[in-house]
């Protein structure tokens, strides 16, 4: 297997475009995943009996093979990016819902009680006390979901929405390993960079977790 | 003033937490609710800010049935200090203290300047405001808890075992601070504890609860100690309740005589006539002085009894506010006076 290094400088535009597509599909999925997971998790956390049901449902979604899920969505959304985003969103739920519920579990009862006792209404307590304190665990979920989505976008090549995954497909079809290597390397790089950005965001958003003790 | 009228609380699991409670908590005073765990004292406290609603009966705050107020509005007007401070770990100390002012819509700047002022009031350095709660010691965290409860200057303060998790030395400091603050602020304070010594130290009135949510006795500390209503209260007050009673009276008014001269024991003084220790005339000239703990008029009769036993001469050295010797009082005098204090407390009750 030889790599044709000359291919790279000639295809910077294409690589940039595919990377941007890839990232935007993955991030959209994580964004919509959070939009769905947060309320679901809050409800599952508040009403204990619903917890098993909600977590079970997100687990079941996760067990559907990704290709099958894209195919199932085809009649509804067609060969569009929407299909890819909807499919991947469904997969992010398993970590996002679970981590949000577990994050809310880590909120000290005293902090929640103090907020209520000082006259904060439930929604205010949720946004100003519970979610901020659950943030480290939620962010851990967001990191997993993001890396997972970045890898799943390639699978959506099957419906022509694979981002960098398009490079593997082309590489295999044309028996041109350089493309496969380029696709793998860029996907990996993208995942690493995205994770590093999230770690930084979390560090900045949770100053209380890394200040020295008394 | 807070008034409980035949208040009953039964939880859904069938346990009765509070049984037909009628109790008044007078304005500007500290009412201590005391009892072993499961006696309903915390439930009683939590009914005042509607963290728990009663099954039946009424609770009035300044004459108004609290069930008629919106719970959140009611709570913003009542300071609340809980065990282990209950501070928000993700907010700086300053923002913790500013919580209620922000809820009341004061605006960030005004809320923070009020918070900074309160940190000073409770004896914390200004730079503590920028820290996070876990960066402070347990005692400092409790001070922040008190500052946070006082932030919006509520007339009522609820304190649920606020000093339970700190070591005894710090606890005594915090108790002193609370009494000092209360002298200026005159809040209506309801204070829950299982520590009878804390109750005697802080309470203007003490309400003793028994398991099952029964109020057994509510009285001023001296009356409670001198005349416990029944064996349960007497047991709860403990075998040293006579001595505890002495902690409520001071040395003021107890006669004093001149320091002894020429006998075996002499009181060594420094150049400013402050006591240094007891000199033993029978011992070698260079042997060390035995310790003396000189007392002021404001010190308790209990500390005088203690010192009269500890003093080798059987004499208690008395000093003025500057620590200068004013005289000595003999052991027998102190014990007679202590006995009389006990009898008169019982008679007054």
mmCIF file of C-alpha atoms in Angstrom, chain B residues 52-328:
data_model
loop_
_atom_site.group_PDB
_atom_site.id
_atom_site.type_symbol
_atom_site.label_atom_id
_atom_site.label_comp_id
_atom_site.label_asym_id
_atom_site.label_seq_id
_atom_site.Cartn_x
_atom_site.Cartn_y
_atom_site.Cartn_z
ATOM 1 C CA UNK B 52 -43.198 20.664 55.062
ATOM 2 C CA UNK B 53 -46.910 21.490 55.286
ATOM 3 C CA UNK B 54 -48.871 20.436 58.384
ATOM 4 C CA UNK B 55 -51.585 17.781 58.173
ATOM 5 C CA UNK B 56 -53.814 19.903 60.397
ATOM 6 C CA UNK B 57 -53.642 22.955 62.615
ATOM 7 C CA UNK B 58 -52.421 26.456 61.807
ATOM 8 C CA UNK B 59 -49.089 28.211 61.931
ATOM 9 C CA UNK B 60 -49.136 31.982 62.062
ATOM 10 C CA UNK B 61 -46.238 34.253 61.287
ATOM 11 C CA UNK B 62 -46.833 37.820 62.497
ATOM 12 C CA UNK B 63 -50.511 36.960 62.785
ATOM 13 C CA UNK B 64 -50.895 35.622 59.254
ATOM 14 C CA UNK B 65 -51.610 31.968 58.437
ATOM 15 C CA UNK B 66 -48.526 30.882 56.495
ATOM 16 C CA UNK B 67 -50.571 28.592 54.241
ATOM 17 C CA UNK B 68 -52.112 31.731 52.752
ATOM 18 C CA UNK B 69 -48.753 32.967 51.456
ATOM 19 C CA UNK B 70 -47.028 31.732 48.334
ATOM 20 C CA UNK B 71 -44.363 29.291 49.557
ATOM 21 C CA UNK B 72 -41.521 30.864 47.545
ATOM 22 C CA UNK B 73 -42.418 34.409 48.691
ATOM 23 C CA UNK B 74 -42.682 33.256 52.291
ATOM 24 C CA UNK B 75 -39.254 31.586 52.119
ATOM 25 C CA UNK B 76 -37.540 34.669 50.742
ATOM 26 C CA UNK B 77 -38.568 36.455 53.938
ATOM 27 C CA UNK B 78 -37.189 33.756 56.247
ATOM 28 C CA UNK B 79 -33.478 33.104 56.702
ATOM 29 C CA UNK B 80 -32.497 29.439 56.719
ATOM 30 C CA UNK B 81 -29.245 27.925 57.940
ATOM 31 C CA UNK B 82 -28.778 24.175 57.645
ATOM 32 C CA UNK B 83 -26.378 21.489 58.802
ATOM 33 C CA UNK B 84 -23.003 21.469 57.097
ATOM 34 C CA UNK B 85 -23.937 24.895 55.764
ATOM 35 C CA UNK B 86 -25.741 23.672 52.592
ATOM 36 C CA UNK B 87 -23.743 26.152 50.558
ATOM 37 C CA UNK B 88 -23.795 25.977 46.765
ATOM 38 C CA UNK B 89 -20.462 24.335 45.844
ATOM 39 C CA UNK B 90 -20.462 25.899 42.364
ATOM 40 C CA UNK B 91 -20.868 29.495 43.478
ATOM 41 C CA UNK B 92 -18.315 31.747 45.084
ATOM 42 C CA UNK B 93 -18.844 32.657 48.709
ATOM 43 C CA UNK B 94 -19.965 36.134 47.682
ATOM 44 C CA UNK B 95 -22.544 34.791 45.230
ATOM 45 C CA UNK B 96 -23.756 32.280 47.807
ATOM 46 C CA UNK B 97 -24.470 35.108 50.216
ATOM 47 C CA UNK B 98 -26.123 37.153 47.455
ATOM 48 C CA UNK B 99 -28.608 34.367 46.629
ATOM 49 C CA UNK B 100 -31.760 35.751 48.231
ATOM 50 C CA UNK B 101 -31.136 39.405 47.265
ATOM 51 C CA UNK B 102 -30.781 38.201 43.659
ATOM 52 C CA UNK B 103 -34.018 36.234 43.948
ATOM 53 C CA UNK B 104 -35.659 39.398 45.217
ATOM 54 C CA UNK B 105 -34.442 41.205 42.103
ATOM 55 C CA UNK B 106 -31.968 43.575 43.738
ATOM 56 C CA UNK B 107 -29.564 43.507 40.795
ATOM 57 C CA UNK B 108 -26.128 41.923 40.836
ATOM 58 C CA UNK B 109 -24.131 44.938 41.955
ATOM 59 C CA UNK B 110 -26.278 45.823 44.924
ATOM 60 C CA UNK B 111 -26.644 42.165 45.947
ATOM 61 C CA UNK B 112 -22.877 41.675 45.890
ATOM 62 C CA UNK B 113 -22.098 44.790 47.870
ATOM 63 C CA UNK B 114 -24.640 43.724 50.483
ATOM 64 C CA UNK B 115 -23.022 40.259 50.520
ATOM 65 C CA UNK B 116 -19.554 41.757 51.050
ATOM 66 C CA UNK B 117 -20.909 43.795 53.957
ATOM 67 C CA UNK B 118 -22.366 40.655 55.553
ATOM 68 C CA UNK B 119 -19.131 38.693 55.252
ATOM 69 C CA UNK B 120 -17.595 41.342 57.434
ATOM 70 C CA UNK B 121 -20.520 41.186 59.863
ATOM 71 C CA UNK B 122 -19.987 37.465 60.421
ATOM 72 C CA UNK B 123 -16.258 37.913 60.842
ATOM 73 C CA UNK B 124 -14.870 36.775 57.496
ATOM 74 C CA UNK B 125 -12.076 38.487 55.563
ATOM 75 C CA UNK B 126 -13.176 40.252 52.377
ATOM 76 C CA UNK B 127 -11.032 38.018 50.144
ATOM 77 C CA UNK B 128 -13.024 34.979 51.329
ATOM 78 C CA UNK B 129 -15.771 36.232 49.009
ATOM 79 C CA UNK B 130 -13.888 35.195 45.886
ATOM 80 C CA UNK B 131 -13.346 31.644 47.113
ATOM 81 C CA UNK B 132 -15.486 28.572 46.645
ATOM 82 C CA UNK B 133 -17.084 26.959 49.716
ATOM 83 C CA UNK B 134 -14.795 23.897 49.695
ATOM 84 C CA UNK B 135 -11.812 26.224 50.020
ATOM 85 C CA UNK B 136 -13.009 27.311 53.473
ATOM 86 C CA UNK B 137 -12.853 25.512 56.833
ATOM 87 C CA UNK B 138 -16.016 24.059 58.347
ATOM 88 C CA UNK B 139 -16.362 26.966 60.772
ATOM 89 C CA UNK B 140 -15.920 29.524 58.000
ATOM 90 C CA UNK B 141 -18.523 27.721 55.891
ATOM 91 C CA UNK B 142 -21.008 27.978 58.753
ATOM 92 C CA UNK B 143 -20.318 31.707 58.995
ATOM 93 C CA UNK B 144 -21.083 32.006 55.286
ATOM 94 C CA UNK B 145 -24.286 30.037 55.908
ATOM 95 C CA UNK B 146 -25.333 32.561 58.552
ATOM 96 C CA UNK B 147 -24.386 35.500 56.307
ATOM 97 C CA UNK B 148 -26.440 34.006 53.471
ATOM 98 C CA UNK B 149 -29.473 33.645 55.749
ATOM 99 C CA UNK B 150 -29.150 37.268 56.876
ATOM 100 C CA UNK B 151 -28.614 38.693 53.383
ATOM 101 C CA UNK B 152 -32.091 40.079 52.797
ATOM 102 C CA UNK B 153 -32.440 41.094 56.461
ATOM 103 C CA UNK B 154 -35.362 38.739 57.180
ATOM 104 C CA UNK B 155 -37.094 39.158 60.557
ATOM 105 C CA UNK B 156 -37.082 35.389 61.124
ATOM 106 C CA UNK B 157 -34.127 33.011 61.100
ATOM 107 C CA UNK B 158 -34.456 29.222 61.092
ATOM 108 C CA UNK B 159 -31.359 27.293 62.090
ATOM 109 C CA UNK B 160 -31.259 23.507 61.792
ATOM 110 C CA UNK B 161 -28.309 22.161 63.808
ATOM 111 C CA UNK B 162 -26.104 24.751 62.131
ATOM 112 C CA UNK B 163 -23.054 24.116 64.298
ATOM 113 C CA UNK B 164 -23.382 20.339 64.526
ATOM 114 C CA UNK B 165 -20.529 19.461 62.193
ATOM 115 C CA UNK B 166 -17.732 21.640 63.579
ATOM 116 C CA UNK B 167 -15.307 20.897 66.401
ATOM 117 C CA UNK B 168 -16.187 22.017 69.957
ATOM 118 C CA UNK B 169 -13.811 24.999 70.052
ATOM 119 C CA UNK B 170 -15.143 26.431 66.796
ATOM 120 C CA UNK B 171 -18.693 25.639 67.877
ATOM 121 C CA UNK B 172 -18.269 27.744 71.012
ATOM 122 C CA UNK B 173 -16.892 30.606 68.902
ATOM 123 C CA UNK B 174 -19.830 30.386 66.507
ATOM 124 C CA UNK B 175 -22.288 30.334 69.403
ATOM 125 C CA UNK B 176 -20.664 33.454 70.875
ATOM 126 C CA UNK B 177 -20.809 35.156 67.483
ATOM 127 C CA UNK B 178 -24.476 34.298 67.097
ATOM 128 C CA UNK B 179 -25.259 35.779 70.523
ATOM 129 C CA UNK B 180 -23.246 38.885 69.645
ATOM 130 C CA UNK B 181 -25.110 39.279 66.332
ATOM 131 C CA UNK B 182 -28.443 38.652 67.987
ATOM 132 C CA UNK B 183 -27.772 41.459 70.472
ATOM 133 C CA UNK B 184 -27.689 43.901 67.529
ATOM 134 C CA UNK B 185 -30.177 42.273 65.191
ATOM 135 C CA UNK B 186 -32.881 40.960 67.554
ATOM 136 C CA UNK B 187 -34.189 38.429 65.028
ATOM 137 C CA UNK B 188 -36.864 35.900 65.848
ATOM 138 C CA UNK B 189 -34.686 32.799 65.783
ATOM 139 C CA UNK B 190 -35.825 29.188 65.881
ATOM 140 C CA UNK B 191 -32.835 26.959 66.522
ATOM 141 C CA UNK B 192 -32.844 23.157 66.362
ATOM 142 C CA UNK B 193 -30.217 21.124 68.190
ATOM 143 C CA UNK B 194 -29.818 17.811 70.002
ATOM 144 C CA UNK B 195 -27.142 19.314 72.244
ATOM 145 C CA UNK B 196 -28.657 20.466 75.543
ATOM 146 C CA UNK B 197 -25.569 22.538 76.410
ATOM 147 C CA UNK B 198 -25.980 24.452 73.173
ATOM 148 C CA UNK B 199 -29.677 24.938 73.959
ATOM 149 C CA UNK B 200 -28.908 26.333 77.429
ATOM 150 C CA UNK B 201 -26.207 28.592 76.040
ATOM 151 C CA UNK B 202 -28.261 30.089 73.233
ATOM 152 C CA UNK B 203 -31.903 29.801 74.155
ATOM 153 C CA UNK B 204 -34.132 32.502 75.565
ATOM 154 C CA UNK B 205 -36.662 29.690 75.652
ATOM 155 C CA UNK B 206 -36.125 25.963 75.250
ATOM 156 C CA UNK B 207 -38.750 23.549 73.943
ATOM 157 C CA UNK B 208 -38.003 19.912 74.771
ATOM 158 C CA UNK B 209 -39.472 17.319 72.394
ATOM 159 C CA UNK B 210 -39.967 13.604 72.975
ATOM 160 C CA UNK B 211 -40.030 10.861 70.316
ATOM 161 C CA UNK B 212 -43.332 10.843 68.469
ATOM 162 C CA UNK B 213 -43.429 14.599 68.104
ATOM 163 C CA UNK B 214 -44.632 15.486 71.597
ATOM 164 C CA UNK B 215 -43.641 18.785 73.142
ATOM 165 C CA UNK B 216 -42.900 17.998 76.787
ATOM 166 C CA UNK B 217 -41.866 21.338 78.215
ATOM 167 C CA UNK B 218 -41.186 24.822 76.959
ATOM 168 C CA UNK B 219 -39.574 27.211 79.406
ATOM 169 C CA UNK B 220 -36.715 29.584 79.995
ATOM 170 C CA UNK B 221 -33.415 27.754 80.541
ATOM 171 C CA UNK B 222 -33.229 28.472 84.287
ATOM 172 C CA UNK B 223 -36.766 27.272 84.866
ATOM 173 C CA UNK B 224 -36.196 24.169 82.749
ATOM 174 C CA UNK B 225 -33.020 23.259 84.636
ATOM 175 C CA UNK B 226 -34.444 24.014 88.077
ATOM 176 C CA UNK B 227 -37.824 22.418 87.513
ATOM 177 C CA UNK B 228 -37.947 19.819 84.752
ATOM 178 C CA UNK B 229 -41.559 18.888 84.063
ATOM 179 C CA UNK B 230 -40.974 15.143 84.298
ATOM 180 C CA UNK B 231 -38.358 12.394 84.402
ATOM 181 C CA UNK B 232 -37.931 12.469 80.640
ATOM 182 C CA UNK B 233 -36.895 16.117 80.694
ATOM 183 C CA UNK B 234 -34.729 15.566 83.780
ATOM 184 C CA UNK B 235 -32.942 12.656 82.058
ATOM 185 C CA UNK B 236 -32.496 14.672 78.922
ATOM 186 C CA UNK B 237 -30.977 17.566 80.851
ATOM 187 C CA UNK B 238 -28.519 15.087 82.320
ATOM 188 C CA UNK B 239 -26.949 14.444 85.696
ATOM 189 C CA UNK B 240 -25.123 17.789 85.660
ATOM 190 C CA UNK B 241 -28.219 19.911 85.274
ATOM 191 C CA UNK B 242 -27.465 21.630 88.600
ATOM 192 C CA UNK B 243 -24.097 22.679 87.220
ATOM 193 C CA UNK B 244 -25.667 23.744 83.911
ATOM 194 C CA UNK B 245 -27.938 26.028 85.873
ATOM 195 C CA UNK B 246 -24.851 27.682 87.342
ATOM 196 C CA UNK B 247 -23.704 28.483 83.804
ATOM 197 C CA UNK B 248 -26.650 30.890 83.613
ATOM 198 C CA UNK B 249 -25.631 33.058 86.616
ATOM 199 C CA UNK B 250 -22.568 35.259 86.834
ATOM 200 C CA UNK B 251 -20.062 36.093 89.525
ATOM 201 C CA UNK B 252 -21.231 39.702 89.745
ATOM 202 C CA UNK B 253 -22.355 40.569 93.271
ATOM 203 C CA UNK B 254 -20.289 37.872 94.938
ATOM 204 C CA UNK B 255 -18.220 39.497 97.710
ATOM 205 C CA UNK B 256 -14.447 39.468 97.467
ATOM 206 C CA UNK B 257 -11.665 39.948 99.991
ATOM 207 C CA UNK B 258 -7.997 40.822 99.778
ATOM 208 C CA UNK B 259 -5.512 38.343 98.330
ATOM 209 C CA UNK B 260 -3.874 36.161 101.042
ATOM 210 C CA UNK B 261 -0.500 37.172 102.448
ATOM 211 C CA UNK B 262 1.888 35.232 104.649
ATOM 212 C CA UNK B 263 0.167 31.853 104.327
ATOM 213 C CA UNK B 264 1.333 28.846 102.306
ATOM 214 C CA UNK B 265 -0.260 30.108 99.074
ATOM 215 C CA UNK B 266 0.388 33.522 97.662
ATOM 216 C CA UNK B 267 -0.864 35.004 94.418
ATOM 217 C CA UNK B 268 2.034 36.134 92.213
ATOM 218 C CA UNK B 269 1.295 39.318 90.255
ATOM 219 C CA UNK B 270 3.083 41.098 87.450
ATOM 220 C CA UNK B 271 3.968 44.790 87.558
ATOM 221 C CA UNK B 272 0.455 45.715 86.331
ATOM 222 C CA UNK B 273 -1.077 43.640 89.180
ATOM 223 C CA UNK B 274 -2.295 40.951 86.819
ATOM 224 C CA UNK B 275 -2.302 37.453 88.385
ATOM 225 C CA UNK B 276 0.487 35.173 87.131
ATOM 226 C CA UNK B 277 -0.075 32.085 89.274
ATOM 227 C CA UNK B 278 -0.064 30.610 92.786
ATOM 228 C CA UNK B 279 3.266 30.537 94.630
ATOM 229 C CA UNK B 280 3.719 27.616 97.039
ATOM 230 C CA UNK B 281 5.491 28.885 100.189
ATOM 231 C CA UNK B 282 6.475 25.313 101.161
ATOM 232 C CA UNK B 283 8.205 24.582 97.856
ATOM 233 C CA UNK B 284 11.700 25.562 96.753
ATOM 234 C CA UNK B 285 12.024 29.232 95.835
ATOM 235 C CA UNK B 286 12.624 28.520 92.121
ATOM 236 C CA UNK B 287 9.767 26.018 91.653
ATOM 237 C CA UNK B 288 7.239 27.022 88.986
ATOM 238 C CA UNK B 289 3.977 28.819 89.816
ATOM 239 C CA UNK B 290 0.762 26.805 89.770
ATOM 240 C CA UNK B 291 -1.682 28.065 87.145
ATOM 241 C CA UNK B 292 -4.432 30.505 88.017
ATOM 242 C CA UNK B 293 -7.447 31.293 85.883
ATOM 243 C CA UNK B 294 -8.617 34.712 87.009
ATOM 244 C CA UNK B 295 -12.332 35.438 86.493
ATOM 245 C CA UNK B 296 -14.235 38.570 85.614
ATOM 246 C CA UNK B 297 -17.643 39.584 86.977
ATOM 247 C CA UNK B 298 -19.306 38.482 83.729
ATOM 248 C CA UNK B 299 -17.951 34.928 83.971
ATOM 249 C CA UNK B 300 -20.380 32.221 84.990
ATOM 250 C CA UNK B 301 -20.863 30.795 88.424
ATOM 251 C CA UNK B 302 -20.061 27.420 86.885
ATOM 252 C CA UNK B 303 -16.576 28.582 85.917
ATOM 253 C CA UNK B 304 -16.149 29.936 89.462
ATOM 254 C CA UNK B 305 -17.078 26.557 90.976
ATOM 255 C CA UNK B 306 -14.648 24.921 88.600
ATOM 256 C CA UNK B 307 -11.855 27.337 89.456
ATOM 257 C CA UNK B 308 -12.536 27.039 93.190
ATOM 258 C CA UNK B 309 -11.874 23.294 92.898
ATOM 259 C CA UNK B 310 -8.841 23.726 90.643
ATOM 260 C CA UNK B 311 -7.219 26.467 92.730
ATOM 261 C CA UNK B 312 -4.665 25.029 95.208
ATOM 262 C CA UNK B 313 -5.506 27.792 97.689
ATOM 263 C CA UNK B 314 -9.250 27.193 97.424
ATOM 264 C CA UNK B 315 -9.562 30.803 96.336
ATOM 265 C CA UNK B 316 -10.772 32.288 93.089
ATOM 266 C CA UNK B 317 -8.820 35.289 91.823
ATOM 267 C CA UNK B 318 -11.079 38.090 90.556
ATOM 268 C CA UNK B 319 -10.007 40.683 88.009
ATOM 269 C CA UNK B 320 -11.524 43.728 86.316
ATOM 270 C CA UNK B 321 -12.084 44.127 82.576
ATOM 271 C CA UNK B 322 -8.377 44.903 82.080
ATOM 272 C CA UNK B 323 -7.254 41.767 83.890
ATOM 273 C CA UNK B 324 -6.056 43.637 87.020
ATOM 274 C CA UNK B 325 -6.587 41.855 90.336
ATOM 275 C CA UNK B 326 -9.559 43.167 92.335
ATOM 276 C CA UNK B 327 -9.638 40.514 95.060
ATOM 277 C CA UNK B 328 -10.298 36.864 95.828
#
